[in-house]
XYZ file of C-alpha atoms in Angstrom:
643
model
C -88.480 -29.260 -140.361
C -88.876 -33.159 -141.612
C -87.089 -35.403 -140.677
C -85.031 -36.265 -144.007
C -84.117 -32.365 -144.613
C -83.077 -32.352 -140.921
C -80.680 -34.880 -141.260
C -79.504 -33.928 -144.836
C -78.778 -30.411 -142.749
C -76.351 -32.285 -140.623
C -74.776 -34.109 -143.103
C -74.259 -30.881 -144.789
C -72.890 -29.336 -141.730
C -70.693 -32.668 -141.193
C -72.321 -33.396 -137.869
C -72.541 -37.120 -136.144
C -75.128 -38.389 -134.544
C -75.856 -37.650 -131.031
C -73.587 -38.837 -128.411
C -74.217 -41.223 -125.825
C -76.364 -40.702 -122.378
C -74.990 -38.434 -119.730
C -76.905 -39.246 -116.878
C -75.642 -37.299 -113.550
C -73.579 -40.107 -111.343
C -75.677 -41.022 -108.636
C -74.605 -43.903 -105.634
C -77.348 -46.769 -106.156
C -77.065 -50.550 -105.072
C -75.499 -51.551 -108.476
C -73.102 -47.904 -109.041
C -70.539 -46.777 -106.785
C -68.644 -43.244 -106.840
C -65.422 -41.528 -105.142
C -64.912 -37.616 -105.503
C -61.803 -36.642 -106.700
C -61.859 -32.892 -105.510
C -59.097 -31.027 -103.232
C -55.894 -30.401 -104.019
C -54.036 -31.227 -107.140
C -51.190 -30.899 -108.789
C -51.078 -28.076 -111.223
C -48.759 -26.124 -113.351
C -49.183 -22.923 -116.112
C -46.738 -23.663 -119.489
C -45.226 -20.012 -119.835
C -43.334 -21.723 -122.609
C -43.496 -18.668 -125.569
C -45.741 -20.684 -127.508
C -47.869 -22.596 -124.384
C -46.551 -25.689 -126.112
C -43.545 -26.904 -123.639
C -46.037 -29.785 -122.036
C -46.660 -31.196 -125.728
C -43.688 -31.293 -126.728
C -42.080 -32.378 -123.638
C -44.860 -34.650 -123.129
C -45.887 -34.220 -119.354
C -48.327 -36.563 -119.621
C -45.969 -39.175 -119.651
C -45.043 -39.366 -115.929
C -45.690 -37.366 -113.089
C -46.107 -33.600 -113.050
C -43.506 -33.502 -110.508
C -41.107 -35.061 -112.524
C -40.996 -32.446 -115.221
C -40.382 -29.141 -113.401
C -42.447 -27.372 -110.010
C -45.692 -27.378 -109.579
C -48.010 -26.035 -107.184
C -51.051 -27.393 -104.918
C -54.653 -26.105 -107.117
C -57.698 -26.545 -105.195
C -60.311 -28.888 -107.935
C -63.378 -27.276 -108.119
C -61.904 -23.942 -108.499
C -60.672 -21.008 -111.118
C -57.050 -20.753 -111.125
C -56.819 -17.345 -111.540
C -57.525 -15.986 -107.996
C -56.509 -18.561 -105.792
C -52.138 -17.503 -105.978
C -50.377 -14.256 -105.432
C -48.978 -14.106 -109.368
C -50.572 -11.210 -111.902
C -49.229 -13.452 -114.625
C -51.576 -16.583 -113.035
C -54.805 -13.649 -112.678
C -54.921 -13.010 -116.654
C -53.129 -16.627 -117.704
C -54.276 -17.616 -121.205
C -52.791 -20.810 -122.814
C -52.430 -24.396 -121.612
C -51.952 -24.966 -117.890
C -52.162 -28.676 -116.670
C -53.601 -30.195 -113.737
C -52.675 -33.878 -111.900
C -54.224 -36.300 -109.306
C -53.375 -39.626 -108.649
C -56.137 -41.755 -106.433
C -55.921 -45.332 -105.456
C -58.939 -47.540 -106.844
C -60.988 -50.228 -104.737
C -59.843 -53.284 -105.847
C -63.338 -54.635 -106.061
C -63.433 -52.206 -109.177
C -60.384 -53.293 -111.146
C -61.246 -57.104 -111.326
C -62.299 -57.837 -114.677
C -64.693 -60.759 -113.830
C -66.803 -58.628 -111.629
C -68.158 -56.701 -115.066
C -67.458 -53.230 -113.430
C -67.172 -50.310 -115.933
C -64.761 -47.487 -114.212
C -65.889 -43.972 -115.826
C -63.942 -40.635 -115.155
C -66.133 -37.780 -115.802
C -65.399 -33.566 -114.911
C -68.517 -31.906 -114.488
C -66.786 -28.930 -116.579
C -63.135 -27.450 -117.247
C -62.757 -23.724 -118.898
C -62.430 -24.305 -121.792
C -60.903 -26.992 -124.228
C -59.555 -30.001 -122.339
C -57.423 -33.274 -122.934
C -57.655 -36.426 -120.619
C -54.781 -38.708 -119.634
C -55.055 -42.006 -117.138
C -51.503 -43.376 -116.750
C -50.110 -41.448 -119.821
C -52.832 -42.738 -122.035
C -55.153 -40.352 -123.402
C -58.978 -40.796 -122.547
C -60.936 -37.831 -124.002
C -60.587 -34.369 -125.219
C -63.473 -32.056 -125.128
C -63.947 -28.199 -126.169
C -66.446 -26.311 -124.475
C -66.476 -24.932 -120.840
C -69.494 -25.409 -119.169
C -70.707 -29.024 -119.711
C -69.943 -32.115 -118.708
C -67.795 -35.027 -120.442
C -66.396 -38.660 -119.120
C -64.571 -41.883 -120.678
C -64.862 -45.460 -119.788
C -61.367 -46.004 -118.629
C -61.717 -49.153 -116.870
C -59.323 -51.213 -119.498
C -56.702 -49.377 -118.268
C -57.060 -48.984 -114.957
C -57.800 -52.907 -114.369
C -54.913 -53.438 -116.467
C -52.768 -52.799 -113.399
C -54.673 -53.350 -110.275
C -53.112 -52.402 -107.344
C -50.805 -49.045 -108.506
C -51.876 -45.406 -108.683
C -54.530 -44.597 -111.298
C -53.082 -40.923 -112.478
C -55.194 -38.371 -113.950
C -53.452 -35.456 -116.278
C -55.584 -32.805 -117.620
C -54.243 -29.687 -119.975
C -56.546 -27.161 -120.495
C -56.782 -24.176 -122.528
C -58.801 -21.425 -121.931
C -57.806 -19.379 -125.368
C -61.154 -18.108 -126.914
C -61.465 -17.623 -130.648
C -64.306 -16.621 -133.097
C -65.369 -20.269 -133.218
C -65.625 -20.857 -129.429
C -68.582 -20.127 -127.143
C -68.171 -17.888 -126.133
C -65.789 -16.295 -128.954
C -62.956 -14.496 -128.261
C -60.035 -13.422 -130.831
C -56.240 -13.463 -129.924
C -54.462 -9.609 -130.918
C -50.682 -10.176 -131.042
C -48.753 -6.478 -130.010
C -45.798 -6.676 -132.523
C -44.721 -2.946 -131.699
C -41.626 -3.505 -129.811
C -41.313 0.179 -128.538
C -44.703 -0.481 -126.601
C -44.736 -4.315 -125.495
C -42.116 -7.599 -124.894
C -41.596 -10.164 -127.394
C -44.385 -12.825 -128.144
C -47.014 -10.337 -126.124
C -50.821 -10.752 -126.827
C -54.238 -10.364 -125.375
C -57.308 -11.789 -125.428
C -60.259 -9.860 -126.476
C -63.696 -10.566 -125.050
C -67.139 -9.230 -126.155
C -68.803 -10.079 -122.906
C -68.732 -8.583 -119.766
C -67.859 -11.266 -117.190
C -64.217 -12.223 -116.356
C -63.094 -15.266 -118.542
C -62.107 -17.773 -115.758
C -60.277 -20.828 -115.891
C -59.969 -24.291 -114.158
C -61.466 -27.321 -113.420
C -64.581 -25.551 -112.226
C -66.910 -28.264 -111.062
C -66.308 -31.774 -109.511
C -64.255 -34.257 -110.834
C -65.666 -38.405 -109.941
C -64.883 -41.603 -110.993
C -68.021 -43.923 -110.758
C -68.952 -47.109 -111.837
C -71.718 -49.354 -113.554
C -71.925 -53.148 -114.605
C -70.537 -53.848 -118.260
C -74.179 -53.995 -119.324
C -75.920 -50.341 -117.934
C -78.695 -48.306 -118.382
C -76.974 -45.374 -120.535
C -79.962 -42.471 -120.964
C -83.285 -41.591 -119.996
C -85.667 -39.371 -121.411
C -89.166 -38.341 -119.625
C -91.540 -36.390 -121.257
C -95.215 -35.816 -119.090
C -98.088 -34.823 -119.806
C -101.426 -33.989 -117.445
C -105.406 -33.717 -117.824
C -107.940 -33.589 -115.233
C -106.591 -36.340 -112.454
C -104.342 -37.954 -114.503
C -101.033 -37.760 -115.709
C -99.130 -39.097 -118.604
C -95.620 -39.936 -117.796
C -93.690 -40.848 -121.390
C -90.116 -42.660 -120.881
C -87.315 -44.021 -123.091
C -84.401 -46.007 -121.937
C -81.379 -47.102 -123.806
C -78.938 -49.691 -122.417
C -75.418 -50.510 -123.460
C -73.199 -53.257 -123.370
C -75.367 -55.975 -124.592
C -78.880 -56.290 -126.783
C -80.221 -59.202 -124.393
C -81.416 -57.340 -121.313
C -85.065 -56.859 -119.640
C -86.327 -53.405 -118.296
C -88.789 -52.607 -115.116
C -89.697 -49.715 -113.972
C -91.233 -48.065 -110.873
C -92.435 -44.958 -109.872
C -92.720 -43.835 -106.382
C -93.972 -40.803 -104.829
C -92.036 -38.954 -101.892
C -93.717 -41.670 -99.124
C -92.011 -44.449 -101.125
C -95.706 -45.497 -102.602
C -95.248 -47.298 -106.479
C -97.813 -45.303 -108.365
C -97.155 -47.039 -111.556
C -95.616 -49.451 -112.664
C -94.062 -50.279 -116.224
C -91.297 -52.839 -118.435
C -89.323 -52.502 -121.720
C -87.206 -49.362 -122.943
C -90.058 -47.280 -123.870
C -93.738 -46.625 -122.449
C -95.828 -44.716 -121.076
C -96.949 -44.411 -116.586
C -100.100 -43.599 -116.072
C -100.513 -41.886 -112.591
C -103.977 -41.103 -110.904
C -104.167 -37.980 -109.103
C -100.958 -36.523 -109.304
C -98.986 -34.565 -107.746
C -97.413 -31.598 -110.059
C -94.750 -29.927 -109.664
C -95.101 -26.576 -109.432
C -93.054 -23.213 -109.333
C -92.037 -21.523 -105.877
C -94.842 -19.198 -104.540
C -97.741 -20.573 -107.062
C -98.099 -23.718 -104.685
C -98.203 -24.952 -101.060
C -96.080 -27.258 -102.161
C -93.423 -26.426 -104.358
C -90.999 -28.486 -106.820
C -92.798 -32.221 -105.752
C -90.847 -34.974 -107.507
C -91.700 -38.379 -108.131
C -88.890 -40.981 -108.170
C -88.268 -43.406 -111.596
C -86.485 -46.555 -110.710
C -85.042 -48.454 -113.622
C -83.736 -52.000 -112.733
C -82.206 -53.866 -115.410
C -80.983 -57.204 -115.863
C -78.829 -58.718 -118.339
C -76.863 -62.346 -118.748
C -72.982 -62.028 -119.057
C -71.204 -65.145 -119.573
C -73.512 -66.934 -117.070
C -73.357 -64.135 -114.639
C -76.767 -62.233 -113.982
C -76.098 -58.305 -113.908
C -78.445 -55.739 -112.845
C -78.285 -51.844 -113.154
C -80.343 -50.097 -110.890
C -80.874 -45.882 -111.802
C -83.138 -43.304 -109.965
C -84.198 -40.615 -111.993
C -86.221 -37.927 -110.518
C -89.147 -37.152 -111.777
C -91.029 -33.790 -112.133
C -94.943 -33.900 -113.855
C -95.462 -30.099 -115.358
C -96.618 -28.709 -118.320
C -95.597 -26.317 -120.431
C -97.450 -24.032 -122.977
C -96.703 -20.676 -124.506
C -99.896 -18.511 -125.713
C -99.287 -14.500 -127.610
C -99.626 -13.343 -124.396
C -98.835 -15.926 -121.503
C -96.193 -18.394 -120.538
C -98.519 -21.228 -118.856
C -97.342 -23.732 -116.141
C -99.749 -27.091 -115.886
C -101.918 -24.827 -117.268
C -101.975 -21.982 -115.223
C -100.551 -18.259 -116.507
C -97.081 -17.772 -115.135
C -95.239 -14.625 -114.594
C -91.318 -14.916 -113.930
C -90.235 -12.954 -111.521
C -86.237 -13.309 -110.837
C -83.310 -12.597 -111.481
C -80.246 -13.340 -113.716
C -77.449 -14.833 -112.044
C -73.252 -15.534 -112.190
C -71.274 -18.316 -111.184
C -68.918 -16.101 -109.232
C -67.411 -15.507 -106.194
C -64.108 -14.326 -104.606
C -61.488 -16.334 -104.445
C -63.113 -19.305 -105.989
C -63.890 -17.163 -109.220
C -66.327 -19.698 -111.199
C -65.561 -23.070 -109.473
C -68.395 -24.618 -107.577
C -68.842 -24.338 -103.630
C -71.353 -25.468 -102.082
C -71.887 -22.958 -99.197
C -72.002 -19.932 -101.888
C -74.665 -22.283 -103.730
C -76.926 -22.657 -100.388
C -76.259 -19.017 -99.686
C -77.589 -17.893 -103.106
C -80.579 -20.496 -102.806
C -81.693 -18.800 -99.649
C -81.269 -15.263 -100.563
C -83.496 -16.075 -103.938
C -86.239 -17.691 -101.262
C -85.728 -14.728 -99.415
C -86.143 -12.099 -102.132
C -89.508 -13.882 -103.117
C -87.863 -14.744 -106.681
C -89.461 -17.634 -108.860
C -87.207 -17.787 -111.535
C -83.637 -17.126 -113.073
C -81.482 -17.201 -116.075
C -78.365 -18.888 -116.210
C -76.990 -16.104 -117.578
C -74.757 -16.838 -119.643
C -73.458 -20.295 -119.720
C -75.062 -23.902 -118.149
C -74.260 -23.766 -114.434
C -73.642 -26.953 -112.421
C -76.079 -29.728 -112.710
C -75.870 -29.488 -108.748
C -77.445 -26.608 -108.658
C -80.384 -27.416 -111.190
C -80.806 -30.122 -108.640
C -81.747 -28.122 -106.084
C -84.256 -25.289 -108.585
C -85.677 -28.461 -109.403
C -85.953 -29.780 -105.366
C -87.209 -25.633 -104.691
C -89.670 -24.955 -107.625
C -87.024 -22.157 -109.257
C -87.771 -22.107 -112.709
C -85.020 -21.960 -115.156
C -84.527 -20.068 -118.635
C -81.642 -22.605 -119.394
C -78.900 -20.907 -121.307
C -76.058 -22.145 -123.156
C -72.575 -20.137 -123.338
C -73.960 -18.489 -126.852
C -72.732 -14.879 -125.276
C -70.558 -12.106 -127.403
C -71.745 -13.109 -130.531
C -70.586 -10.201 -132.755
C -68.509 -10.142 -135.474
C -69.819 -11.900 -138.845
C -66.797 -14.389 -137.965
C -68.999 -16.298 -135.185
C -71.944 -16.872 -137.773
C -70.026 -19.127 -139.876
C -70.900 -23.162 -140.492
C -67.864 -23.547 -138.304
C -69.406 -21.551 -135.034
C -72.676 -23.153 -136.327
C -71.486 -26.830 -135.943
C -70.066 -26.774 -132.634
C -73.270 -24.401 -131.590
C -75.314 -27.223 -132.384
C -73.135 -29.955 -130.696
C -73.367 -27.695 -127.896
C -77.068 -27.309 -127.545
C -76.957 -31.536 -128.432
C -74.984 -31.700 -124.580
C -76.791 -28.824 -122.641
C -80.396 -30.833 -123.564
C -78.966 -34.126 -122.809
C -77.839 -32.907 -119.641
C -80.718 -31.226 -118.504
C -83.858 -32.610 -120.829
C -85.580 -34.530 -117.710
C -85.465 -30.938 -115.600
C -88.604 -29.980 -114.256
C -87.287 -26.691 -113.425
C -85.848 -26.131 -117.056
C -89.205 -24.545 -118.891
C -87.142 -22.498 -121.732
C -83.978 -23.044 -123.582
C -82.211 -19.353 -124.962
C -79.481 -20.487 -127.135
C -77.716 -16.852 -126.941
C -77.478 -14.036 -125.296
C -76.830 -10.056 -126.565
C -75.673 -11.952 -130.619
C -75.220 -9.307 -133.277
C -78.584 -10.856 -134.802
C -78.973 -7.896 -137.687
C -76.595 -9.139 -139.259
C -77.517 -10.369 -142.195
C -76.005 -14.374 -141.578
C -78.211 -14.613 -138.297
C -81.455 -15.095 -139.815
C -79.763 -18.641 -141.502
C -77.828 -19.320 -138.012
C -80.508 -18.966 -136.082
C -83.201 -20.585 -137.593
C -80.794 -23.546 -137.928
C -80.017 -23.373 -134.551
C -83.662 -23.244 -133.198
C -84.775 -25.955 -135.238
C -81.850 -28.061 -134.374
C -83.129 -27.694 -130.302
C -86.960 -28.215 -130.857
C -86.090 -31.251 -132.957
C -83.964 -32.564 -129.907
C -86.779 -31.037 -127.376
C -90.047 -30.878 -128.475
C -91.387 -30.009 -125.221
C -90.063 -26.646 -124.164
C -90.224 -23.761 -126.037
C -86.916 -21.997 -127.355
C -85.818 -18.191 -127.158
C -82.562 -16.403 -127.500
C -81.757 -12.780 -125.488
C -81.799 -9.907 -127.512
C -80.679 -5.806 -127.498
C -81.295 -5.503 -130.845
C -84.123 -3.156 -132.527
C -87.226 -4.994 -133.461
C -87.052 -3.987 -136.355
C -83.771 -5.139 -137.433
C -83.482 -8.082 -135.696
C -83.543 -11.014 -137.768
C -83.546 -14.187 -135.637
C -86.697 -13.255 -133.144
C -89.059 -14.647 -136.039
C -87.874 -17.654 -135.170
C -88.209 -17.912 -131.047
C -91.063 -18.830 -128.784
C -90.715 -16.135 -126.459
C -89.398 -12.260 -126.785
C -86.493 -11.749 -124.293
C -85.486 -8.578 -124.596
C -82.301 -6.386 -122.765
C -82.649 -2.647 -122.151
C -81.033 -0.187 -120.052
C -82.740 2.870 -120.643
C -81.273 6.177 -117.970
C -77.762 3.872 -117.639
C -75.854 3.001 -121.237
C -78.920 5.394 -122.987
C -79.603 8.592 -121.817
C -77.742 7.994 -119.054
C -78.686 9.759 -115.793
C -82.171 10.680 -117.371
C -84.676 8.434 -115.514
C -87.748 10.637 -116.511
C -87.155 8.583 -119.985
C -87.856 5.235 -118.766
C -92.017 5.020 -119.104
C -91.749 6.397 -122.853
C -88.872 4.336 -124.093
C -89.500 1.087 -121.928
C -93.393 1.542 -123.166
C -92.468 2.116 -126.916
C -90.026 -1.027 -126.955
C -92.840 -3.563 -125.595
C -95.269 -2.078 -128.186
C -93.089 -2.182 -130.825
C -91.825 -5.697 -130.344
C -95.849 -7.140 -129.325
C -97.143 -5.271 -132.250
C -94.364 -6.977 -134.349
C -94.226 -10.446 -133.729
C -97.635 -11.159 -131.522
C -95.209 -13.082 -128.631
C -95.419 -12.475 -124.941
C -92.287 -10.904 -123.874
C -89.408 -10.813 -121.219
C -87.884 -7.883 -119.743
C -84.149 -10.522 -119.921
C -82.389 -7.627 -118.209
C -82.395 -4.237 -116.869
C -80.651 -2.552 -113.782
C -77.844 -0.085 -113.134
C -74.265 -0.037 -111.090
C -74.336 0.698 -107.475
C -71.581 0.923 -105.410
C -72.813 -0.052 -101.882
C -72.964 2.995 -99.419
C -72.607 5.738 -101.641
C -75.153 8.010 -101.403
C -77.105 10.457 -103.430
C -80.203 13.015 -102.720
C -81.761 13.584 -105.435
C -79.978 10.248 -107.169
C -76.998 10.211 -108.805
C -75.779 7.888 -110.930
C -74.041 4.412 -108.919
C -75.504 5.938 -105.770
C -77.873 3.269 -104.226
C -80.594 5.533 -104.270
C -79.927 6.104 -108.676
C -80.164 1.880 -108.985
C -83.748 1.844 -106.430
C -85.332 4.705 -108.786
C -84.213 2.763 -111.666
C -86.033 0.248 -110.984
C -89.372 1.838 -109.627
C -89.481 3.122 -112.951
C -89.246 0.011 -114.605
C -91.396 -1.740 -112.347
C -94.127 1.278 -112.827
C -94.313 -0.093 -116.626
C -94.131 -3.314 -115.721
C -96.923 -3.254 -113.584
C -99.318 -2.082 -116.617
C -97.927 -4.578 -119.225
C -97.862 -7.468 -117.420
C -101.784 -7.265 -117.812
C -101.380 -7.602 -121.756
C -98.643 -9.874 -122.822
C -95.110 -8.766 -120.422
C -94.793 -12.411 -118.703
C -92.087 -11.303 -117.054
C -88.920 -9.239 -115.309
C -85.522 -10.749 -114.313
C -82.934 -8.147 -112.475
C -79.556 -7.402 -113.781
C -77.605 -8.906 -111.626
C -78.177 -11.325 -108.291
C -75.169 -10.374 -107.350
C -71.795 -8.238 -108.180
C -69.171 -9.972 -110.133
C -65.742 -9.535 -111.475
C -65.122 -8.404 -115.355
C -61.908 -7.644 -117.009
C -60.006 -4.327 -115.533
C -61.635 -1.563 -117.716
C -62.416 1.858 -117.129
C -65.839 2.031 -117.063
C -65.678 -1.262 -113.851
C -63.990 -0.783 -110.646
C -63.399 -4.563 -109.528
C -66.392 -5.893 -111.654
C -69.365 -5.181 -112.572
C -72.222 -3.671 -109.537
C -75.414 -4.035 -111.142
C -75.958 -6.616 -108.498
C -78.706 -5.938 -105.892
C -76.490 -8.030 -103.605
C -72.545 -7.469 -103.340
C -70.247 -10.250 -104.704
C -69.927 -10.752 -100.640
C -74.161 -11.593 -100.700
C -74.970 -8.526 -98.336
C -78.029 -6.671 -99.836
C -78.186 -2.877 -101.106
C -80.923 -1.197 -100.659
C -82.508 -2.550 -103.832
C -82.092 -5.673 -102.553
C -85.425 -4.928 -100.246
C -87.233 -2.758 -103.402
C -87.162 -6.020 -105.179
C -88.181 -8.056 -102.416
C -91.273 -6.084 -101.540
C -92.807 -6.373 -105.384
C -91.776 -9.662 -105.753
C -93.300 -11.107 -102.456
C -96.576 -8.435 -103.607
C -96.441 -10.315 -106.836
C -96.830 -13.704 -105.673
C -99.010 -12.437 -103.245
C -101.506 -11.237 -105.740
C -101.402 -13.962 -108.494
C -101.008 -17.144 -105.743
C -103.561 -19.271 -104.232
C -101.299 -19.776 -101.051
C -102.523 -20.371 -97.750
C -102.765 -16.758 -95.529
C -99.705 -18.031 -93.255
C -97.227 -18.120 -96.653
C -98.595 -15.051 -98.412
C -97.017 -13.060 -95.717
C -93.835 -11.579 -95.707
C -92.147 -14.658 -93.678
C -89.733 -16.854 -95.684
C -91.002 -20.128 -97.219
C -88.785 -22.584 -96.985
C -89.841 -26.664 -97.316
């Protein structure tokens, strides 16, 4: 789309322009940063209409001061971490408190020291307070979002800086994910002011400050975004950058870039240009290299006059050179045909529901190494930028997904769903636009895309991210029939969802090869793009048993998937690029009647012990690499590669 219609398309939709950078915190010789997780102070408004801490205005003084409260571990969900059913399914406002004592070096305002809070993500719409004065709000529940609050915290050096966050975690058609609210107004059947919230997705809607919380700082003058774009030929490589700095228009920009001995391969100065690196070295996926998920490392330095005072910003970006090309037939890393096979993944586990912990991240990390996966979804929401960090640092290549999940009802494909879908897809690409790892943006998952508004909605929406990203091809999940579906004319790649012997014709696994085959056909034959199997499996509950296989026996999920993989295995020589296994791991859902404590598609339990299809998957996927790598004889074995 040009340009001028783009932006008349905005207007129309009364969008701004894009926010500012959002580059992740990082401790350099000019930035400093203090973690603000563990315990805080936290309290639920049971108030009939969740309004009590408005009204009453808790943000005024301490939590304490204004009725109990309890200790809430920050990152965490809320809902399992107490013994109180009414705390599990909570939804409304519930507010959290820290207070933290500041270095003084960062509250003098001659030293030029901005103080930014920023919350890696809160579930799902939250307000910001620093000493009763309010800093930010911000609706969504898997991003990021900060606020320069250093005039008020240098405004009284020396005393507690206090942080007050409510939250809400009330879904509605205009939310992603959407939701609706159904009041029960028969007073034979329920209590007064009773109501539930209604989902259309099949994960448990958790709630909290779920990743960490950090104040950090930067000079008054600082380098605010970066964008790197590279490209490669031959034995050299094109590295593209843009830098914008803030705080003053008299500055002077130098970059470096090192490799991982510490060796300046190029060299370059102003806020846009282009490095030109000699032999490179590329970064490439898990499995397809000796050397997986190589980064270079992009030092800004700036320098600005303040008053007299020199200032200097230094950033370190890392730096990942890949290409990215999609054919009708193959998905192509730095040129060479790629074939994803992995898995799609949760941010779950007990007791910490969806907030981030680091030992369940490294535990997850090495049972993907171990399986021999490649690749994964973030199925079905952004998950924490910590752990792009590492796909990118391990070669695991992403299909980036924002929370676009339970898109149903003609409701959700209104200009109001629309303009925050966009805003939303504006913060997941300015998070994550320099990611090596990321190859693919899907801006939904599972949408009700026959209907007749999604061919507008998405084709809005798709436009909107290539015009932001240019680089990486865009897709969105589907379960829809080809032939009805009306936003796959407008994607990249054809991700499709099918469970074929489980929710169709369930127990019937002689069905698979016939239906799986007609679907690819019919979908290849339709729109001439290579194509994802997005998601396929079946429930298992671990150590039940069944000879021949019965449906949730361990053995029903292993022959599921042989008779996937049989199809697989002939398609993926035509134009299947790849297979990614419903689920990593078990995870909780809403209580229902058809889950019995969540959902066990996973091939490992919520605990991360593996079923028995945990080692079917593991023996194609390692065979897989195997075949299509150029590894040395030592790593194409079954041993696990880890760097």
């Amino acid at each position: 789309m040009a340009g001028g219609c783009w932006l008349l398309l905005l207007l129309a939709l009364g969008r701004a322009a894009p926010p500012a950078g959002m580059l992740y915190p990082r401790e350099t010789p000019s930035r400093e940063r203090k973690e603000l997780g563990g315990l805080w102070s936290f309290r639920a408004d049971f108030s009939p209409g969740r309004d009590a801490g408005f009204v009453q205005r808790w943000y005024r003084q301490p939590l304490r001061q204004t009725g109990p409260v309890i200790d809430m571990p920050v990152p965490a969900s809320f809902n399992d971490i107490t013994q109180d059913p009414s705390l599990e399914n909570y939804i409304g406002w519930v507010w959290y408190e820290k207070e933290v004592l500041l270095p003084l070096r960062w509250l003098q305002e001659d030293f030029n020291t901005r103080v930014v809070l920023r919350f890696g993500s809160a579930h799902y719409y939250s307000i910001v307070w620093v000493n009763g004065v309010q800093v930010m709000e911000h609706e969504g529940g898997h991003l990021p979002f900060e606020a320069d609050i250093s005039s008020i915290v240098q405004s009284s050096p020396g005393t507690p800086c206090r942080i007050t966050v409510a939250l809400n975690n009330t879904l509605t058609p205009y939310t992603l994910p959407p939701g609706t609210i159904q009041y029960m107004n028969d007073k034979t059947k329920y209590p007064k002011n009773y109501f539930v919230q209604n989902i259309r997705f099949d994960f448990f809607n958790y709630a909290g400050i779920h990743r960490p919380v950090v104040l950090y700082t930067t000079p008054s003058v600082y380098i605010d975004d970066i964008t790197v774009t590279t490209t490669s030929s031959d034995n050299v490589a094109m590295v593209q950058y843009q830098v914008s700095v803030v705080g003053s228009t008299l500055y002077s920009l130098s970059l470096s870039l090192r490799d991982q001995e510490g060796k300046v391969v190029a060299t370059g100065d102003g806020p846009a240009g282009v490095l030109k690196v000699l032999n490179p070295n590329l970064w490439w996926p898990y499995l397809m290299h000796e050397n997986p998920g190589y980064r270079y490392s992009l030092e800004v330095k700036m320098q600005a006059q303040v008053n007299g005072a020199l200032l200097e910003d230094l950033y370190t970006l890392p730096v990942g050179i890949r290409t990215v090309h999609v054919t009708s037939t193959q998905f192509l890393i730095n040129g060479k045909p790629f074939y994803f096979h992995g898995v799609n993944k949760h941010e779950d586990a007990d007791i910490r529901g969806k907030g981030f912990d680091w030992p369940v991240v490294m535990k997850d990390f090495n049972l993907l190494r171990w399986l021999g996966a490649n690749s994964f979804r973030t199925s079905h929401y952004p998950y924490a930028e910590e752990i792009m960090d590492l796909c990118d640092a391990y070669g695991i290549v992403v299909i980036d997904e924002c929370p676009g999940v339970g898109i149903k009802i003609p409701e959700s494909f209104g200009n109001k769903s629309l303009q925050h879908h966009l805003v939303v897809m504006e913060e997941l690409i300015r998070r994550d636009k320099n990611r090596p790892s990321v190859v693919m943006w899907s801006v939904a998952n599972e949408p009700a895309s026959e209907l007749p508004p999604a061919a507008y909605y998405f084709k809005t929406l798709i436009a909107h991210t290539k015009a932001l990203d240019p680089s990486r091809p865009v897709t969105f999940v589907t379960d829809v029939n080809y032939a009805l579906d009306l936003g796959a004319p407008y994607v990249d790649v054809i991700c499709v969802n099918s469970y074929f012997s489980w929710y169709h014709d369930p127990g019937h696994l002689e069905v698979i090869p016939l239906q799986l085959t007609t679907q690819f056909e019919n979908w290849h034959k339709t729109y001439q793009k290579p194509i994802i199997q997005s998601e396929y499996g079946a429930d298992s509950i671990p150590g039940l048993h069944s000879d021949p296989p019965l449906m949730f026996s361990e053995e029903y999920q292993k022959a599921l998937l042989r008779e996937y993989h049989s199809v697989f295995d002939k398609k993926r020589k035509e134009y299947v690029i790849g297979e990614l296994i419903w689920n990593f791991a078990d995870f909780m859902t809403n209580q229902g009647t058809t889950r019995v404590l969540g959902n066990k598609k996973g091939i490992f339990t919520r605990q991360r012990q593996p079923k028995s299809a945990a080692f079917v998957l593991r023996e194609r996927y390692w065979k897989i690499a195997n075949e299509s790598s150029c590894l040395p004889p030592i790593i194409k074995s079954h041993t696990l590669f880890l760097k």
